[in-house]
C-alpha positions in Angstrom: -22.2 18.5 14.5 -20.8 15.3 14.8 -19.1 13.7 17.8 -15.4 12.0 17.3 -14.8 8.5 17.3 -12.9 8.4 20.4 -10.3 6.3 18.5 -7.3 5.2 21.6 -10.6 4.1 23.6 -12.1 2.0 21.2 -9.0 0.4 20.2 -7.8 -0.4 23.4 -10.7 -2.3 24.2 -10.6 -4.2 20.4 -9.1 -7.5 19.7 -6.5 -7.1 17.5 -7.5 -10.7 15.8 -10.9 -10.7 16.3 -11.5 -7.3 15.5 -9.1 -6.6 13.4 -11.4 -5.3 10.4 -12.8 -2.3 12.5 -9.2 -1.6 13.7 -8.0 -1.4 10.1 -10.5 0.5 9.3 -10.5 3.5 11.8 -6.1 3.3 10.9 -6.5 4.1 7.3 -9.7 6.1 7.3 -10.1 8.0 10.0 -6.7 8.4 11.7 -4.0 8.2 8.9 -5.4 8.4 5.0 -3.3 10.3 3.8 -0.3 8.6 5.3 -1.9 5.4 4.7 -1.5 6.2 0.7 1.2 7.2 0.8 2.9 4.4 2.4 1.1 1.8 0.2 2.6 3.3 -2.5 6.1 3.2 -1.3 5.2 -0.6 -0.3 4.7 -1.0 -4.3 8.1 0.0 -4.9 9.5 -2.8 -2.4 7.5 -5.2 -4.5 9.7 -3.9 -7.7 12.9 -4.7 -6.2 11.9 -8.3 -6.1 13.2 -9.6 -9.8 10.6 -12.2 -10.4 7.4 -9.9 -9.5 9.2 -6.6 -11.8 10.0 -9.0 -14.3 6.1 -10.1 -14.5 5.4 -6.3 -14.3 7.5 -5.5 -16.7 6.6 -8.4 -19.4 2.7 -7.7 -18.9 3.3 -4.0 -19.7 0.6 -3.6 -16.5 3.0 -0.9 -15.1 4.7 0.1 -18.0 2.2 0.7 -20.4 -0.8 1.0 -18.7 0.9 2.6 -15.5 -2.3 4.8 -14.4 -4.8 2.1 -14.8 -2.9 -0.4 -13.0 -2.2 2.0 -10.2 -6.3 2.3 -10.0 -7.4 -0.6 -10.2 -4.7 -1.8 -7.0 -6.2 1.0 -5.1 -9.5 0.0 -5.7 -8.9 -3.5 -4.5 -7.6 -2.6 -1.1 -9.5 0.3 -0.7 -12.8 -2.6 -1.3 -11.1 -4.9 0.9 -10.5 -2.3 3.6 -13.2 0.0 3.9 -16.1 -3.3 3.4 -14.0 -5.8 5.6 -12.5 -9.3 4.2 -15.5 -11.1 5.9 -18.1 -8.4 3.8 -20.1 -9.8 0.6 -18.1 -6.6 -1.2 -14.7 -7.6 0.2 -15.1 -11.0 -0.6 -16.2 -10.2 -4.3 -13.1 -7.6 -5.1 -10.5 -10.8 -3.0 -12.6 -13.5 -5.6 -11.8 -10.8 -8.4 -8.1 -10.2 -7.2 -7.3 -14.2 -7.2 -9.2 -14.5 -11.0 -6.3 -12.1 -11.9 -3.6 -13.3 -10.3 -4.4 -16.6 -11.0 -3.7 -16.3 -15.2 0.0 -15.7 -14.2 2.9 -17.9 -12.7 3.1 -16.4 -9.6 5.0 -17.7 -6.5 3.8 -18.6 -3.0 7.0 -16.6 -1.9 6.1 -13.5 -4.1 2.7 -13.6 -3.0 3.9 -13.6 0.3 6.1 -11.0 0.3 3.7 -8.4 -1.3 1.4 -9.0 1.4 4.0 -8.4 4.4 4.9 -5.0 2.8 0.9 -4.0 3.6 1.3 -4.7 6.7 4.6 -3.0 7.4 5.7 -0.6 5.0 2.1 1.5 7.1 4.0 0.7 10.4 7.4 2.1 9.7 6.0 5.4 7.4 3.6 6.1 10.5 6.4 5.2 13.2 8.6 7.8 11.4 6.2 10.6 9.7 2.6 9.9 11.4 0.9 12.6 14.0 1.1 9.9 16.3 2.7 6.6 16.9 0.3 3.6 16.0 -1.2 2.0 19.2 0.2 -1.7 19.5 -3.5 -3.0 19.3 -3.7 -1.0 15.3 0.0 -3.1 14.6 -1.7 -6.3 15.5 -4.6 -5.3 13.9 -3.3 -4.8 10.6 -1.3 -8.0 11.0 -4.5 -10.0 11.7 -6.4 -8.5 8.6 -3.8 -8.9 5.6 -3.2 -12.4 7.0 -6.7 -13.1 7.0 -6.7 -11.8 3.3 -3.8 -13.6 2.5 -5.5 -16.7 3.8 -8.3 -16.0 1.1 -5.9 -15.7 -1.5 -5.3 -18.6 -0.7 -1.1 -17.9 0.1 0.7 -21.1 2.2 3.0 -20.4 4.7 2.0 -17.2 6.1 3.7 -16.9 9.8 1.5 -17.3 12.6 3.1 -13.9 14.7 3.7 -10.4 13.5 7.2 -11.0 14.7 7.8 -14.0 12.6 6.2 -12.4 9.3 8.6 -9.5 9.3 11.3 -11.4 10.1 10.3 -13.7 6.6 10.3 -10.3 4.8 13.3 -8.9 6.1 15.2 -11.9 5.4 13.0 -12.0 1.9 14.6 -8.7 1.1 17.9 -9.4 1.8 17.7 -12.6 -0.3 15.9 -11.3 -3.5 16.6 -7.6 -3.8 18.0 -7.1 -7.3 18.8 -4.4 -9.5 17.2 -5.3 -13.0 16.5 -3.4 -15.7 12.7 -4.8 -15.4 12.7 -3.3 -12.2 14.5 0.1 -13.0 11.1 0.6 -16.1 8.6 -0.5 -14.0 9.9 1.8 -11.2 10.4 4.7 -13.1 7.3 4.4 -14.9 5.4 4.3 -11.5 7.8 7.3 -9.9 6.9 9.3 -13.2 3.0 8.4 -12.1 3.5 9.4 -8.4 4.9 12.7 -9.6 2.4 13.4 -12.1 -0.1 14.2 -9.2 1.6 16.8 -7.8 3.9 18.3 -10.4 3.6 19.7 -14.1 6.1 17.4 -16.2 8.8 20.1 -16.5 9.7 19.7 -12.5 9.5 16.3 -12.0 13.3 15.6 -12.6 14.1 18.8 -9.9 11.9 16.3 -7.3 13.2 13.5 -8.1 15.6 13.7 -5.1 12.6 14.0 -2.7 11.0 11.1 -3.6 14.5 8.9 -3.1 15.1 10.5 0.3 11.9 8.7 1.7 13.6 5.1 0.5 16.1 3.4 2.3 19.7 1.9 0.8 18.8 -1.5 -0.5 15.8 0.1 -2.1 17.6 2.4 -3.8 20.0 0.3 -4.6 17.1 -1.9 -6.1 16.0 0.9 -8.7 19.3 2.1 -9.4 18.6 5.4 -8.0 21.5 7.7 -6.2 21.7 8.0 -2.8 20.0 11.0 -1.3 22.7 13.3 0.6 21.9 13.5 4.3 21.6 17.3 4.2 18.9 15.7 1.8 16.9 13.6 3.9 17.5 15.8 6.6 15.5 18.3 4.2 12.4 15.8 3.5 12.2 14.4 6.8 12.2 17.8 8.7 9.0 18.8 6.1 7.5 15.4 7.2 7.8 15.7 10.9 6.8 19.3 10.4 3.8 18.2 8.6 2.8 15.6 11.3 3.3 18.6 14.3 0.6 20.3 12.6 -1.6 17.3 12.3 -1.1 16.9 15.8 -2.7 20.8 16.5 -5.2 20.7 13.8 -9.3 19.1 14.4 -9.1 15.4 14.2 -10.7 14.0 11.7 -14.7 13.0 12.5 -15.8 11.4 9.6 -13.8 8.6 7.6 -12.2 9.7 4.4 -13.4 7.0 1.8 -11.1 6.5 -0.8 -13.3 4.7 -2.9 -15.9 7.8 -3.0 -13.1 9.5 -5.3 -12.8 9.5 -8.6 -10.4 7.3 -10.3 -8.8 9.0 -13.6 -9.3 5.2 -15.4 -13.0 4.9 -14.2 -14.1 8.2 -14.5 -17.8 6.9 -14.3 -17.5 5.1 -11.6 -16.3 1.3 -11.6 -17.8 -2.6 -11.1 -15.9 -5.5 -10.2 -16.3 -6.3 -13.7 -14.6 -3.5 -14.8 -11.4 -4.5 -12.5 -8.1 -5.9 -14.3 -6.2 -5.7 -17.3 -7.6 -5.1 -20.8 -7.1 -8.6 -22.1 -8.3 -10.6 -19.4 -11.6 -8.5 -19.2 -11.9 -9.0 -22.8 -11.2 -12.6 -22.6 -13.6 -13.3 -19.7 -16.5 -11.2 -21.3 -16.3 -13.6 -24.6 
């Protein structure tokens, strides 16, 4: 049988900066996977509210039209990055592959920016709030130090120097850009529709609707032109949550690392290459 990572111990002892790959690593792997998703995806729908990235979004047709593939192919690039490490010949290949997209459209530094600081704390606050555990402040840093270091190979100016700092940029980001647009309300619903697909047959997915809004805050909301949840409402999802996190807490930790990238992704049912990473047209363009 094999022994648990004694995961407090080892992080304690971790630099956040230094080590901040491992530390990232046992967080979203062998601590929080699920949660870990989850977040992430809620950390996409912060992204939306932004005008100029749903707009983008929305004109491609990346999560419109070709929602599921789009949805993949982002969770095989950070599940790459973070399961091989930034500094790993992998990571590096699927970061080189991530900028070759990015790089056909008109992108922002600002944008770019603010996408990153939702990886870093979209995770914090889901696992502050709903986790089996709070994060240690070692695994906060951590994940600062890794999606900076990313950033910094994406080659994204400006990024702030403290954890402090950077959430106070996308705080203040937020508060600047968040729009209600109707870019943002198809590329939202299209991704909410996707979201529910995975756990519901079509017919219920209006009747859980309500669940998914009670796990975004107001401006979000506000963002997608979605209704406000009722309190009794979040009350409702958050009690399941916390629930959900009590039993966590009693159940066997986890001794292995759930792998994301071992799964199989509906849009590369046979497995996937770098090569096979990005939207239709760009592949075929770069395979002429």
């Amino acid at each position: 049988m094999k022994k648990r990572i004694n995961v407090e111990r080892e992080i304690a002892r971790l630099d956040p900066q230094k080590d901040c790959q491992r530390i990232a690593f046992l967080t979203s792997y062998l601590e929080f996977p699920w949660d870990m998703t989850r977040a992430l995806e809620l950390a996409l729908f912060r992204t939306f509210a932004v005008p100029s990235i749903a707009e983008l979004l929305d004109k491609t047709g990346e999560f419109t039209v070709a929602t599921q593939r789009r949805y993949d192919d982002t969770a095989v690039i950070v599940n790459e990055i973070l399961e091989n490490g930034h500094e790993s010949e992998r990571g590096e290949t699927f970061i080189k592959r991530m900028n070759r997209i990015h790089g056909n459209y008109n992108i922002s530094n600002d944008d770019f920016l603010y996408t990153l600081s939702t990886f870093i704390y979209e995770p914090v606050r889901w696992l502050d709030k709903f986790g089996w555990r709070k994060l240690y402040p070692n695994e906060r840093l951590g994940l600062f130090y890794f999606w900076r270091a990313v950033g910094e190979r994406m080659r994204i100016e400006n990024i702030p120097e403290t954890y402090e700092a950077f959430e106070a940029w996308s705080l203040e980001y937020e508060e600047k850009t968040f729009a209600n647009t109707d870019a943002t309300v198809r590329v939202a619903n299209s991704t909410r529709d996707l979201l529910l697909s995975f756990y519901l047959p079509r017919p219920l997915w209006k009747s859980a609707e309500p669940l998914v809004y009670a796990l975004m805050d107001t401006p979000l909301l506000k963002a997608m032109n979605y209704p406000l949840p009722s309190e009794r409402m979040r009350s409702v999802v958050e009690t399941i949550m916390r629930l959900r996190a009590r039993v966590m807490r009693m159940l066997p930790h986890r001794k292995t690392p759930k792998l994301l990238t071992l799964e199989e992704f509906p849009s590369h049912p046979g497995g996937y290459s770098v090569d096979d990473i990005g939207p239709k047209t760009l592949r075929e363009k770069w395979s002429r």
